[in-house]
Amino acid sequence: MDVYILAIESSCDETSMAVVKNGCEVISLSITTQMDTHAKFGGVVPEIASRMHTEVITLVLEDCLEKANMKIEEMDAIAVTNKPGLTGSLMVGVEAAKTLAFLYNKPLIAVNHLIGHIYANNLESKMEYPLLALIVSGGHTELLIMEDDYKFKRLGETQDDAIGEAFDKVARVMGLSYPGGPSIEALAKTGKHTYELPKPVKEQDYNFSYSGLKSAVINLVNKEKKQKKEINKADLACSFQEVAIDELVRKVELALKNTNIKKLVVAGGVSANKYLKAKMEELCKKYQASLLIPRMLYCTDNAAMIGAAAYPKYLRKEFSDYSLDVSSSADICS
Ligand code: KG4
Ligand code: ZN
């Protein structure tokens, strides 16, 4: 029997709902973004974010159901992101989900946002295990082995800043618009790798570090400003992007070599980056590994990925009760 899940995502600055069939088919997806509002402040303002979620959440629900041409009565479960993210933002989604689950007597499924990013890949093609999963988002940088559905083993993670955070902060100091990732990528296309920047981590382990690279760019920009020199923004964007992403490639290569796993999935907002995609394609070709990266729409925050990640939990009847709480930090492996 087909399973229809109504999924809700509101962990940061996107309010999104989706109807997902059998964990892999998107029947409808509705996303409203607050990006333009937060862009004025150079980053997400949590208080504004939660208020804006409350303003649009019922409209997003209506739009999502209308697009699906379905009613809540036809859903088999209500799924929602409950961690990690901004507490106030998460609460709006979780309270909406609890209300719908209670009113329509549907099971409630809690989804970890990062696991959602990984399962976005199931919307493209069914993930086959074991695989290596690289999560690269605004708040997280992790490399994991996935042995089966919901069976994770962490190889490494960032010791300080996440890669997306580094893109956003570097963009900010260069006077580029928020979010920084797409701005840097666009500018990097017209530049060359001319600036010498420190490579993040030298050890042969799987951990990442982006604060040194980020600080090096910030110091360089400030120094040039003081000396009233012009920086070549396109070249700096290109140099930063290449150093940041080449480090991901280096760690994934280490994992492909050491584990002999032949499948790689990439997840999270930074996986929308074309340079990253090209480099990972090259790497997978070298190791005869298959590569899965979601299309752009499913790379960044959306509720369809939450519906996809909720499906295995639905099959195992891993439901939450109405005491479900939100959490700002989350460990995938626990
Ligand atoms: O996954 P996501 O939408 O939200 C979080 O869960 O954090 O990721 C947002 C991050 C931001 O840091 C943004 O700058 C980055 O993803 N990003 C990119 C690109 N598009 C979004 N970074 C590099 N290149 C891109 N094209
Ligand atoms: Zn995300």
mmCIF file of C-alpha atoms and ligand atoms in Angstrom:
data_model
loop_
_atom_site.group_PDB
_atom_site.id
_atom_site.type_symbol
_atom_site.label_atom_id
_atom_site.label_comp_id
_atom_site.label_asym_id
_atom_site.label_seq_id
_atom_site.Cartn_x
_atom_site.Cartn_y
_atom_site.Cartn_z
ATOM 1 C CA MET A 1 0.000 0.000 0.000
ATOM 2 C CA ASP A 2 1.248 3.468 -0.834
ATOM 3 C CA VAL A 3 2.330 5.673 2.054
ATOM 4 C CA TYR A 4 1.724 9.429 1.918
ATOM 5 C CA ILE A 5 3.583 11.619 4.399
ATOM 6 C CA LEU A 6 2.938 15.308 4.998
ATOM 7 C CA ALA A 7 6.323 16.753 5.958
ATOM 8 C CA ILE A 8 7.140 20.070 7.614
ATOM 9 C CA GLU A 9 10.491 21.900 7.694
ATOM 10 C CA SER A 10 11.101 25.190 9.528
ATOM 11 C CA SER A 11 14.523 24.798 11.136
ATOM 12 C CA CYS A 12 16.108 27.966 9.758
ATOM 13 C CA ASP A 13 14.796 30.562 7.304
ATOM 14 C CA GLU A 14 12.666 28.439 4.967
ATOM 15 C CA THR A 15 9.082 27.441 5.764
ATOM 16 C CA SER A 16 8.367 24.354 3.732
ATOM 17 C CA MET A 17 5.814 21.551 3.470
ATOM 18 C CA ALA A 18 5.652 18.580 1.154
ATOM 19 C CA VAL A 19 3.579 15.524 0.402
ATOM 20 C CA VAL A 20 5.932 12.619 -0.285
ATOM 21 C CA LYS A 21 4.812 9.190 -1.509
ATOM 22 C CA ASN A 22 6.708 6.084 -0.354
ATOM 23 C CA GLY A 23 9.728 8.149 0.699
ATOM 24 C CA CYS A 24 10.831 8.803 -2.853
ATOM 25 C CA GLU A 25 8.174 10.555 -4.926
ATOM 26 C CA VAL A 26 7.428 14.236 -4.371
ATOM 27 C CA ILE A 27 3.707 14.774 -4.898
ATOM 28 C CA SER A 28 3.911 18.452 -3.944
ATOM 29 C CA LEU A 29 6.441 20.825 -2.436
ATOM 30 C CA SER A 30 5.896 24.308 -1.117
ATOM 31 C CA ILE A 31 8.751 26.539 0.055
ATOM 32 C CA THR A 32 8.740 30.143 1.186
ATOM 33 C CA THR A 33 12.076 31.690 1.993
ATOM 34 C CA GLN A 34 12.865 34.621 4.258
ATOM 35 C CA MET A 35 16.247 35.088 2.596
ATOM 36 C CA ASP A 36 15.593 38.640 1.361
ATOM 37 C CA THR A 37 14.639 39.809 4.854
ATOM 38 C CA HIS A 38 17.713 38.303 6.520
ATOM 39 C CA ALA A 39 19.994 39.467 3.691
ATOM 40 C CA LYS A 40 19.586 43.029 4.978
ATOM 41 C CA PHE A 41 21.211 41.919 8.244
ATOM 42 C CA GLY A 42 23.900 39.783 6.600
ATOM 43 C CA GLY A 43 22.631 36.622 8.279
ATOM 44 C CA VAL A 44 19.592 34.957 9.845
ATOM 45 C CA VAL A 45 18.057 36.888 12.760
ATOM 46 C CA PRO A 46 16.434 34.153 14.920
ATOM 47 C CA GLU A 47 13.654 36.306 16.403
ATOM 48 C CA ILE A 48 12.544 37.514 12.976
ATOM 49 C CA ALA A 49 12.809 33.989 11.568
ATOM 50 C CA SER A 50 10.383 32.426 14.061
ATOM 51 C CA ARG A 51 7.906 35.270 13.682
ATOM 52 C CA MET A 52 7.921 34.916 9.898
ATOM 53 C CA HIS A 53 7.387 31.151 10.137
ATOM 54 C CA THR A 54 4.217 31.712 12.188
ATOM 55 C CA GLU A 55 2.975 34.237 9.631
ATOM 56 C CA VAL A 56 3.178 31.867 6.658
ATOM 57 C CA ILE A 57 2.867 28.338 7.996
ATOM 58 C CA THR A 58 -0.875 27.943 7.395
ATOM 59 C CA LEU A 59 -0.527 29.451 3.912
ATOM 60 C CA VAL A 60 2.251 27.003 3.091
ATOM 61 C CA LEU A 61 0.050 24.129 4.298
ATOM 62 C CA GLU A 62 -2.840 25.264 2.094
ATOM 63 C CA ASP A 63 -0.570 25.696 -0.910
ATOM 64 C CA CYS A 64 1.078 22.298 -0.427
ATOM 65 C CA LEU A 65 -2.229 20.420 -0.152
ATOM 66 C CA GLU A 66 -3.718 22.320 -3.064
ATOM 67 C CA LYS A 67 -0.745 21.469 -5.287
ATOM 68 C CA ALA A 68 -1.019 17.806 -4.253
ATOM 69 C CA ASN A 69 -4.783 17.899 -4.722
ATOM 70 C CA MET A 70 -5.056 15.941 -1.484
ATOM 71 C CA LYS A 71 -6.536 16.352 1.990
ATOM 72 C CA ILE A 72 -4.849 15.837 5.347
ATOM 73 C CA GLU A 73 -7.263 12.933 5.914
ATOM 74 C CA GLU A 74 -5.476 11.087 3.095
ATOM 75 C CA MET A 75 -2.057 11.328 4.771
ATOM 76 C CA ASP A 76 -0.591 8.344 6.612
ATOM 77 C CA ALA A 77 1.615 10.422 8.915
ATOM 78 C CA ILE A 78 2.809 13.920 9.758
ATOM 79 C CA ALA A 79 6.610 14.355 9.796
ATOM 80 C CA VAL A 80 8.550 17.329 11.110
ATOM 81 C CA THR A 81 12.122 18.510 11.628
ATOM 82 C CA ASN A 82 12.689 18.763 15.379
ATOM 83 C CA LYS A 83 16.498 19.188 15.359
ATOM 84 C CA PRO A 84 18.996 20.723 14.826
ATOM 85 C CA GLY A 85 18.224 24.348 14.040
ATOM 86 C CA LEU A 86 17.062 27.607 15.577
ATOM 87 C CA THR A 87 14.910 26.797 18.603
ATOM 88 C CA GLY A 88 12.141 29.309 17.912
ATOM 89 C CA SER A 89 11.959 28.354 14.237
ATOM 90 C CA LEU A 90 11.862 24.627 14.960
ATOM 91 C CA MET A 91 9.087 25.158 17.497
ATOM 92 C CA VAL A 92 6.749 26.654 14.898
ATOM 93 C CA GLY A 93 7.004 23.555 12.717
ATOM 94 C CA VAL A 94 6.822 21.113 15.609
ATOM 95 C CA GLU A 95 3.753 22.775 17.118
ATOM 96 C CA ALA A 96 2.041 22.794 13.708
ATOM 97 C CA ALA A 97 2.856 19.108 13.252
ATOM 98 C CA LYS A 98 1.578 18.164 16.704
ATOM 99 C CA THR A 99 -1.644 20.092 16.132
ATOM 100 C CA LEU A 100 -2.285 18.383 12.782
ATOM 101 C CA ALA A 101 -1.386 14.946 14.172
ATOM 102 C CA PHE A 102 -3.760 15.441 17.089
ATOM 103 C CA LEU A 103 -6.638 16.906 15.085
ATOM 104 C CA TYR A 104 -6.495 14.315 12.316
ATOM 105 C CA ASN A 105 -5.367 11.408 14.504
ATOM 106 C CA LYS A 106 -2.192 10.722 12.492
ATOM 107 C CA PRO A 107 1.139 9.350 13.708
ATOM 108 C CA LEU A 108 3.818 11.977 14.342
ATOM 109 C CA ILE A 109 7.361 11.403 13.060
ATOM 110 C CA ALA A 110 10.365 13.445 14.245
ATOM 111 C CA VAL A 111 13.151 13.926 11.709
ATOM 112 C CA ASN A 112 16.729 15.104 12.187
ATOM 113 C CA HIS A 113 17.354 17.843 9.607
ATOM 114 C CA LEU A 114 20.800 16.487 8.668
ATOM 115 C CA ILE A 115 19.430 13.011 8.095
ATOM 116 C CA GLY A 116 16.827 14.761 5.957
ATOM 117 C CA HIS A 117 19.593 16.241 3.810
ATOM 118 C CA ILE A 118 21.064 12.762 3.259
ATOM 119 C CA TYR A 119 17.668 11.244 2.380
ATOM 120 C CA ALA A 120 17.099 14.006 -0.202
ATOM 121 C CA ASN A 121 19.160 11.668 -2.365
ATOM 122 C CA ASN A 122 16.362 9.062 -2.285
ATOM 123 C CA LEU A 123 14.226 11.578 -4.171
ATOM 124 C CA GLU A 124 16.699 11.176 -7.054
ATOM 125 C CA SER A 125 17.580 7.503 -6.936
ATOM 126 C CA LYS A 126 17.352 4.887 -4.182
ATOM 127 C CA MET A 127 20.457 4.928 -1.977
ATOM 128 C CA GLU A 128 22.289 1.619 -1.858
ATOM 129 C CA TYR A 129 24.398 0.611 1.128
ATOM 130 C CA PRO A 130 27.090 0.738 2.331
ATOM 131 C CA LEU A 131 27.816 4.296 1.251
ATOM 132 C CA LEU A 132 29.869 7.300 2.239
ATOM 133 C CA ALA A 133 27.805 10.383 3.071
ATOM 134 C CA LEU A 134 29.270 13.874 3.057
ATOM 135 C CA ILE A 135 27.127 16.534 4.738
ATOM 136 C CA VAL A 136 28.074 20.101 3.848
ATOM 137 C CA SER A 137 25.647 22.724 5.096
ATOM 138 C CA GLY A 138 25.561 26.083 6.847
ATOM 139 C CA GLY A 139 25.972 24.509 10.266
ATOM 140 C CA HIS A 140 27.573 21.108 9.632
ATOM 141 C CA THR A 141 30.460 19.398 7.858
ATOM 142 C CA GLU A 142 30.542 15.655 8.432
ATOM 143 C CA LEU A 143 31.738 12.542 6.693
ATOM 144 C CA LEU A 144 29.887 9.346 7.580
ATOM 145 C CA ILE A 145 29.588 5.726 6.627
ATOM 146 C CA MET A 146 25.984 4.626 6.223
ATOM 147 C CA GLU A 147 25.657 0.872 6.528
ATOM 148 C CA ASP A 148 21.899 0.724 6.170
ATOM 149 C CA ASP A 149 18.832 2.915 6.672
ATOM 150 C CA TYR A 150 19.524 5.037 9.764
ATOM 151 C CA LYS A 151 22.778 3.170 10.530
ATOM 152 C CA PHE A 152 25.508 5.802 10.700
ATOM 153 C CA LYS A 153 29.158 5.711 11.668
ATOM 154 C CA ARG A 154 30.953 9.040 11.821
ATOM 155 C CA LEU A 155 34.384 9.210 10.222
ATOM 156 C CA GLY A 156 35.008 12.901 10.797
ATOM 157 C CA GLU A 157 33.467 16.293 11.367
ATOM 158 C CA THR A 158 34.489 19.908 11.565
ATOM 159 C CA GLN A 159 36.506 20.927 14.573
ATOM 160 C CA ASP A 160 35.323 24.526 14.319
ATOM 161 C CA ASP A 161 33.388 26.297 11.525
ATOM 162 C CA ALA A 162 31.173 24.493 9.039
ATOM 163 C CA ILE A 163 32.079 24.953 5.384
ATOM 164 C CA GLY A 164 28.831 26.835 4.590
ATOM 165 C CA GLU A 165 29.456 29.155 7.518
ATOM 166 C CA ALA A 166 32.934 29.898 6.117
ATOM 167 C CA PHE A 167 31.389 30.713 2.696
ATOM 168 C CA ASP A 168 28.869 33.033 4.387
ATOM 169 C CA LYS A 169 31.439 34.856 6.544
ATOM 170 C CA VAL A 170 33.973 35.254 3.743
ATOM 171 C CA ALA A 171 31.219 36.612 1.478
ATOM 172 C CA ARG A 172 30.221 39.081 4.157
ATOM 173 C CA VAL A 173 33.710 40.513 4.604
ATOM 174 C CA MET A 174 33.996 40.815 0.825
ATOM 175 C CA GLY A 175 30.753 42.787 0.715
ATOM 176 C CA LEU A 176 28.824 40.082 -1.166
ATOM 177 C CA SER A 177 25.165 39.326 -0.551
ATOM 178 C CA TYR A 178 23.784 36.688 1.834
ATOM 179 C CA PRO A 179 23.754 33.694 1.562
ATOM 180 C CA GLY A 180 27.433 33.702 0.733
ATOM 181 C CA GLY A 181 27.741 30.349 -1.042
ATOM 182 C CA PRO A 182 25.911 31.242 -4.253
ATOM 183 C CA SER A 183 27.506 34.752 -4.309
ATOM 184 C CA ILE A 184 31.026 33.353 -4.022
ATOM 185 C CA GLU A 185 30.346 30.654 -6.595
ATOM 186 C CA ALA A 186 29.043 33.205 -9.114
ATOM 187 C CA LEU A 187 32.004 35.528 -8.619
ATOM 188 C CA ALA A 188 34.547 32.691 -8.625
ATOM 189 C CA LYS A 189 33.502 31.802 -12.181
ATOM 190 C CA THR A 190 35.144 34.996 -13.460
ATOM 191 C CA GLY A 191 38.283 34.669 -11.329
ATOM 192 C CA LYS A 192 41.476 32.644 -11.051
ATOM 193 C CA HIS A 193 43.115 30.863 -8.135
ATOM 194 C CA THR A 194 45.853 33.461 -7.520
ATOM 195 C CA TYR A 195 45.754 34.018 -3.753
ATOM 196 C CA GLU A 196 47.766 31.718 -1.574
ATOM 197 C CA LEU A 197 45.570 30.601 1.316
ATOM 198 C CA PRO A 198 46.320 28.110 4.093
ATOM 199 C CA LYS A 199 45.093 24.565 3.512
ATOM 200 C CA PRO A 200 42.689 23.614 6.337
ATOM 201 C CA VAL A 201 43.970 20.398 7.978
ATOM 202 C CA LYS A 202 47.180 18.569 7.297
ATOM 203 C CA GLU A 203 46.698 15.395 9.292
ATOM 204 C CA GLN A 204 45.659 12.150 7.755
ATOM 205 C CA ASP A 205 42.384 11.941 9.659
ATOM 206 C CA TYR A 206 38.836 12.670 8.551
ATOM 207 C CA ASN A 207 38.196 15.819 10.570
ATOM 208 C CA PHE A 208 37.724 19.218 8.987
ATOM 209 C CA SER A 209 38.673 22.730 10.062
ATOM 210 C CA TYR A 210 37.552 25.909 8.320
ATOM 211 C CA SER A 211 38.215 28.685 10.813
ATOM 212 C CA GLY A 212 41.889 29.114 9.814
ATOM 213 C CA LEU A 213 40.998 29.478 6.154
ATOM 214 C CA LYS A 214 38.133 31.845 6.970
ATOM 215 C CA SER A 215 40.341 34.018 9.205
ATOM 216 C CA ALA A 216 43.094 34.117 6.581
ATOM 217 C CA VAL A 217 40.649 35.578 4.030
ATOM 218 C CA ILE A 218 39.214 38.057 6.547
ATOM 219 C CA ASN A 219 42.726 39.199 7.563
ATOM 220 C CA LEU A 220 43.791 39.546 3.954
ATOM 221 C CA VAL A 221 40.757 41.708 3.090
ATOM 222 C CA ASN A 222 41.231 43.898 6.168
ATOM 223 C CA LYS A 223 44.952 44.327 5.516
ATOM 224 C CA GLU A 224 44.395 45.389 1.919
ATOM 225 C CA LYS A 225 41.662 47.778 3.040
ATOM 226 C CA LYS A 226 43.998 49.415 5.552
ATOM 227 C CA GLN A 227 46.677 49.818 2.927
ATOM 228 C CA LYS A 228 44.000 51.201 0.582
ATOM 229 C CA LYS A 229 44.778 48.457 -1.941
ATOM 230 C CA GLU A 230 42.152 46.901 -4.169
ATOM 231 C CA ILE A 231 41.608 43.191 -3.769
ATOM 232 C CA ASN A 232 40.647 41.220 -6.815
ATOM 233 C CA LYS A 233 37.341 39.875 -5.483
ATOM 234 C CA ALA A 234 36.803 37.365 -8.259
ATOM 235 C CA ASP A 235 40.278 35.884 -7.774
ATOM 236 C CA LEU A 236 39.841 35.776 -4.006
ATOM 237 C CA ALA A 237 36.420 34.114 -4.334
ATOM 238 C CA CYS A 238 37.920 31.536 -6.697
ATOM 239 C CA SER A 239 40.946 30.898 -4.467
ATOM 240 C CA PHE A 240 38.793 30.475 -1.351
ATOM 241 C CA GLN A 241 36.258 28.213 -3.076
ATOM 242 C CA GLU A 242 38.953 25.949 -4.469
ATOM 243 C CA VAL A 243 40.868 25.597 -1.201
ATOM 244 C CA ALA A 244 37.658 24.991 0.806
ATOM 245 C CA ILE A 245 36.265 22.382 -1.577
ATOM 246 C CA ASP A 246 39.561 20.691 -2.419
ATOM 247 C CA GLU A 247 39.805 19.896 1.280
ATOM 248 C CA LEU A 248 36.474 18.056 1.122
ATOM 249 C CA VAL A 249 37.736 16.161 -1.900
ATOM 250 C CA ARG A 250 40.938 15.199 -0.086
ATOM 251 C CA LYS A 251 39.021 13.759 2.878
ATOM 252 C CA VAL A 252 36.537 11.887 0.719
ATOM 253 C CA GLU A 253 39.432 10.452 -1.294
ATOM 254 C CA LEU A 254 41.016 9.219 1.923
ATOM 255 C CA ALA A 255 37.741 7.520 2.861
ATOM 256 C CA LEU A 256 37.247 5.958 -0.589
ATOM 257 C CA LYS A 257 40.781 4.585 -0.404
ATOM 258 C CA ASN A 258 40.604 3.303 3.176
ATOM 259 C CA THR A 259 37.084 1.872 3.251
ATOM 260 C CA ASN A 260 36.852 0.595 -0.308
ATOM 261 C CA ILE A 261 33.221 1.735 -0.330
ATOM 262 C CA LYS A 262 32.127 2.480 -3.882
ATOM 263 C CA LYS A 263 29.206 4.823 -3.318
ATOM 264 C CA LEU A 264 29.199 8.485 -2.334
ATOM 265 C CA VAL A 265 26.255 10.723 -1.543
ATOM 266 C CA VAL A 266 26.638 14.444 -0.920
ATOM 267 C CA ALA A 267 24.053 16.420 1.042
ATOM 268 C CA GLY A 268 23.301 19.918 2.359
ATOM 269 C CA GLY A 269 23.247 23.439 0.956
ATOM 270 C CA VAL A 270 26.889 23.543 -0.161
ATOM 271 C CA SER A 271 26.292 20.530 -2.421
ATOM 272 C CA ALA A 272 24.520 22.977 -4.737
ATOM 273 C CA ASN A 273 28.019 24.209 -5.677
ATOM 274 C CA LYS A 274 29.000 23.266 -9.259
ATOM 275 C CA TYR A 275 32.743 23.266 -8.581
ATOM 276 C CA LEU A 276 32.124 20.763 -5.764
ATOM 277 C CA LYS A 277 30.017 18.606 -8.069
ATOM 278 C CA ALA A 278 32.643 18.622 -10.818
ATOM 279 C CA LYS A 279 35.442 17.718 -8.386
ATOM 280 C CA MET A 280 33.440 14.904 -6.786
ATOM 281 C CA GLU A 281 32.545 13.541 -10.226
ATOM 282 C CA GLU A 282 36.218 13.489 -11.148
ATOM 283 C CA LEU A 283 37.112 11.760 -7.880
ATOM 284 C CA CYS A 284 34.393 9.107 -8.174
ATOM 285 C CA LYS A 285 35.490 8.363 -11.707
ATOM 286 C CA LYS A 286 39.038 7.777 -10.472
ATOM 287 C CA TYR A 287 37.812 5.292 -7.845
ATOM 288 C CA GLN A 288 35.037 3.805 -10.006
ATOM 289 C CA ALA A 289 32.524 4.874 -7.408
ATOM 290 C CA SER A 290 28.971 6.057 -7.998
ATOM 291 C CA LEU A 291 28.014 9.597 -7.020
ATOM 292 C CA LEU A 292 24.628 10.898 -5.914
ATOM 293 C CA ILE A 293 23.949 14.610 -5.376
ATOM 294 C CA PRO A 294 20.374 15.930 -5.232
ATOM 295 C CA ARG A 295 19.162 18.504 -7.746
ATOM 296 C CA MET A 296 19.539 22.112 -6.560
ATOM 297 C CA LEU A 297 15.978 22.336 -5.190
ATOM 298 C CA TYR A 298 16.562 19.354 -2.891
ATOM 299 C CA CYS A 299 20.110 20.420 -1.861
ATOM 300 C CA THR A 300 18.985 23.429 0.138
ATOM 301 C CA ASP A 301 16.392 23.335 2.910
ATOM 302 C CA ASN A 302 13.058 21.808 1.861
ATOM 303 C CA ALA A 303 10.362 19.600 3.361
ATOM 304 C CA ALA A 304 10.512 16.900 0.667
ATOM 305 C CA MET A 305 13.762 15.593 2.147
ATOM 306 C CA ILE A 306 12.039 15.404 5.556
ATOM 307 C CA GLY A 307 9.280 13.274 4.034
ATOM 308 C CA ALA A 308 11.927 11.022 2.481
ATOM 309 C CA ALA A 309 13.757 10.591 5.804
ATOM 310 C CA ALA A 310 10.494 9.966 7.672
ATOM 311 C CA TYR A 311 9.569 6.977 5.490
ATOM 312 C CA PRO A 312 11.924 4.358 7.059
ATOM 313 C CA LYS A 313 10.720 5.523 10.475
ATOM 314 C CA TYR A 314 7.110 5.113 9.343
ATOM 315 C CA LEU A 315 7.817 1.548 8.222
ATOM 316 C CA ARG A 316 9.402 0.772 11.594
ATOM 317 C CA LYS A 317 6.548 2.577 13.401
ATOM 318 C CA GLU A 318 8.987 4.899 15.145
ATOM 319 C CA PHE A 319 6.460 7.495 16.160
ATOM 320 C CA SER A 320 6.682 10.365 18.634
ATOM 321 C CA ASP A 321 4.106 11.411 21.196
ATOM 322 C CA TYR A 322 2.937 14.958 21.887
ATOM 323 C CA SER A 323 5.790 15.595 24.309
ATOM 324 C CA LEU A 324 8.098 15.847 21.276
ATOM 325 C CA ASP A 325 10.579 18.649 21.889
ATOM 326 C CA VAL A 326 12.989 20.619 19.728
ATOM 327 C CA SER A 327 16.756 20.671 20.084
ATOM 328 C CA SER A 328 19.291 23.108 18.667
ATOM 329 C CA SER A 329 22.045 20.545 18.319
ATOM 330 C CA ALA A 330 21.832 16.954 17.186
ATOM 331 C CA ASP A 331 24.067 13.986 16.822
ATOM 332 C CA ILE A 332 23.204 11.863 13.813
ATOM 333 C CA CYS A 333 24.979 8.851 15.229
ATOM 334 C CA SER A 334 23.139 8.655 18.563
HETATM 335 O O1 KG4 B 1 21.532 23.089 4.005
HETATM 336 P P1 KG4 B 1 21.307 24.540 3.995
HETATM 337 O O2 KG4 B 1 20.302 25.105 3.040
HETATM 338 O O3 KG4 B 1 20.943 25.049 5.423
HETATM 339 C C1 KG4 B 1 21.529 24.479 6.555
HETATM 340 O O4 KG4 B 1 21.025 23.420 6.987
HETATM 341 O O5 KG4 B 1 22.539 25.044 7.006
HETATM 342 O O6 KG4 B 1 22.744 25.185 3.724
HETATM 343 C C2 KG4 B 1 22.929 26.550 3.693
HETATM 344 C C3 KG4 B 1 24.389 26.811 3.359
HETATM 345 C C4 KG4 B 1 24.754 28.289 3.445
HETATM 346 O O7 KG4 B 1 25.934 28.419 4.200
HETATM 347 C C5 KG4 B 1 24.985 28.660 1.990
HETATM 348 O O8 KG4 B 1 25.924 29.699 1.812
HETATM 349 C C6 KG4 B 1 25.487 27.356 1.403
HETATM 350 O O9 KG4 B 1 24.684 26.376 2.026
HETATM 351 N N1 KG4 B 1 25.313 27.287 -0.050
HETATM 352 C C7 KG4 B 1 26.341 27.196 -0.911
HETATM 353 C C8 KG4 B 1 25.778 27.238 -2.207
HETATM 354 N N2 KG4 B 1 24.414 27.318 -2.085
HETATM 355 C C9 KG4 B 1 24.152 27.349 -0.749
HETATM 356 N N3 KG4 B 1 27.672 27.115 -0.701
HETATM 357 C C10 KG4 B 1 28.471 27.056 -1.784
HETATM 358 N N4 KG4 B 1 28.012 27.103 -3.051
HETATM 359 C C11 KG4 B 1 26.686 27.191 -3.314
HETATM 360 N N5 KG4 B 1 26.241 27.227 -4.570
HETATM 361 ZN ZN ZN B 2 19.861 22.422 5.895
#
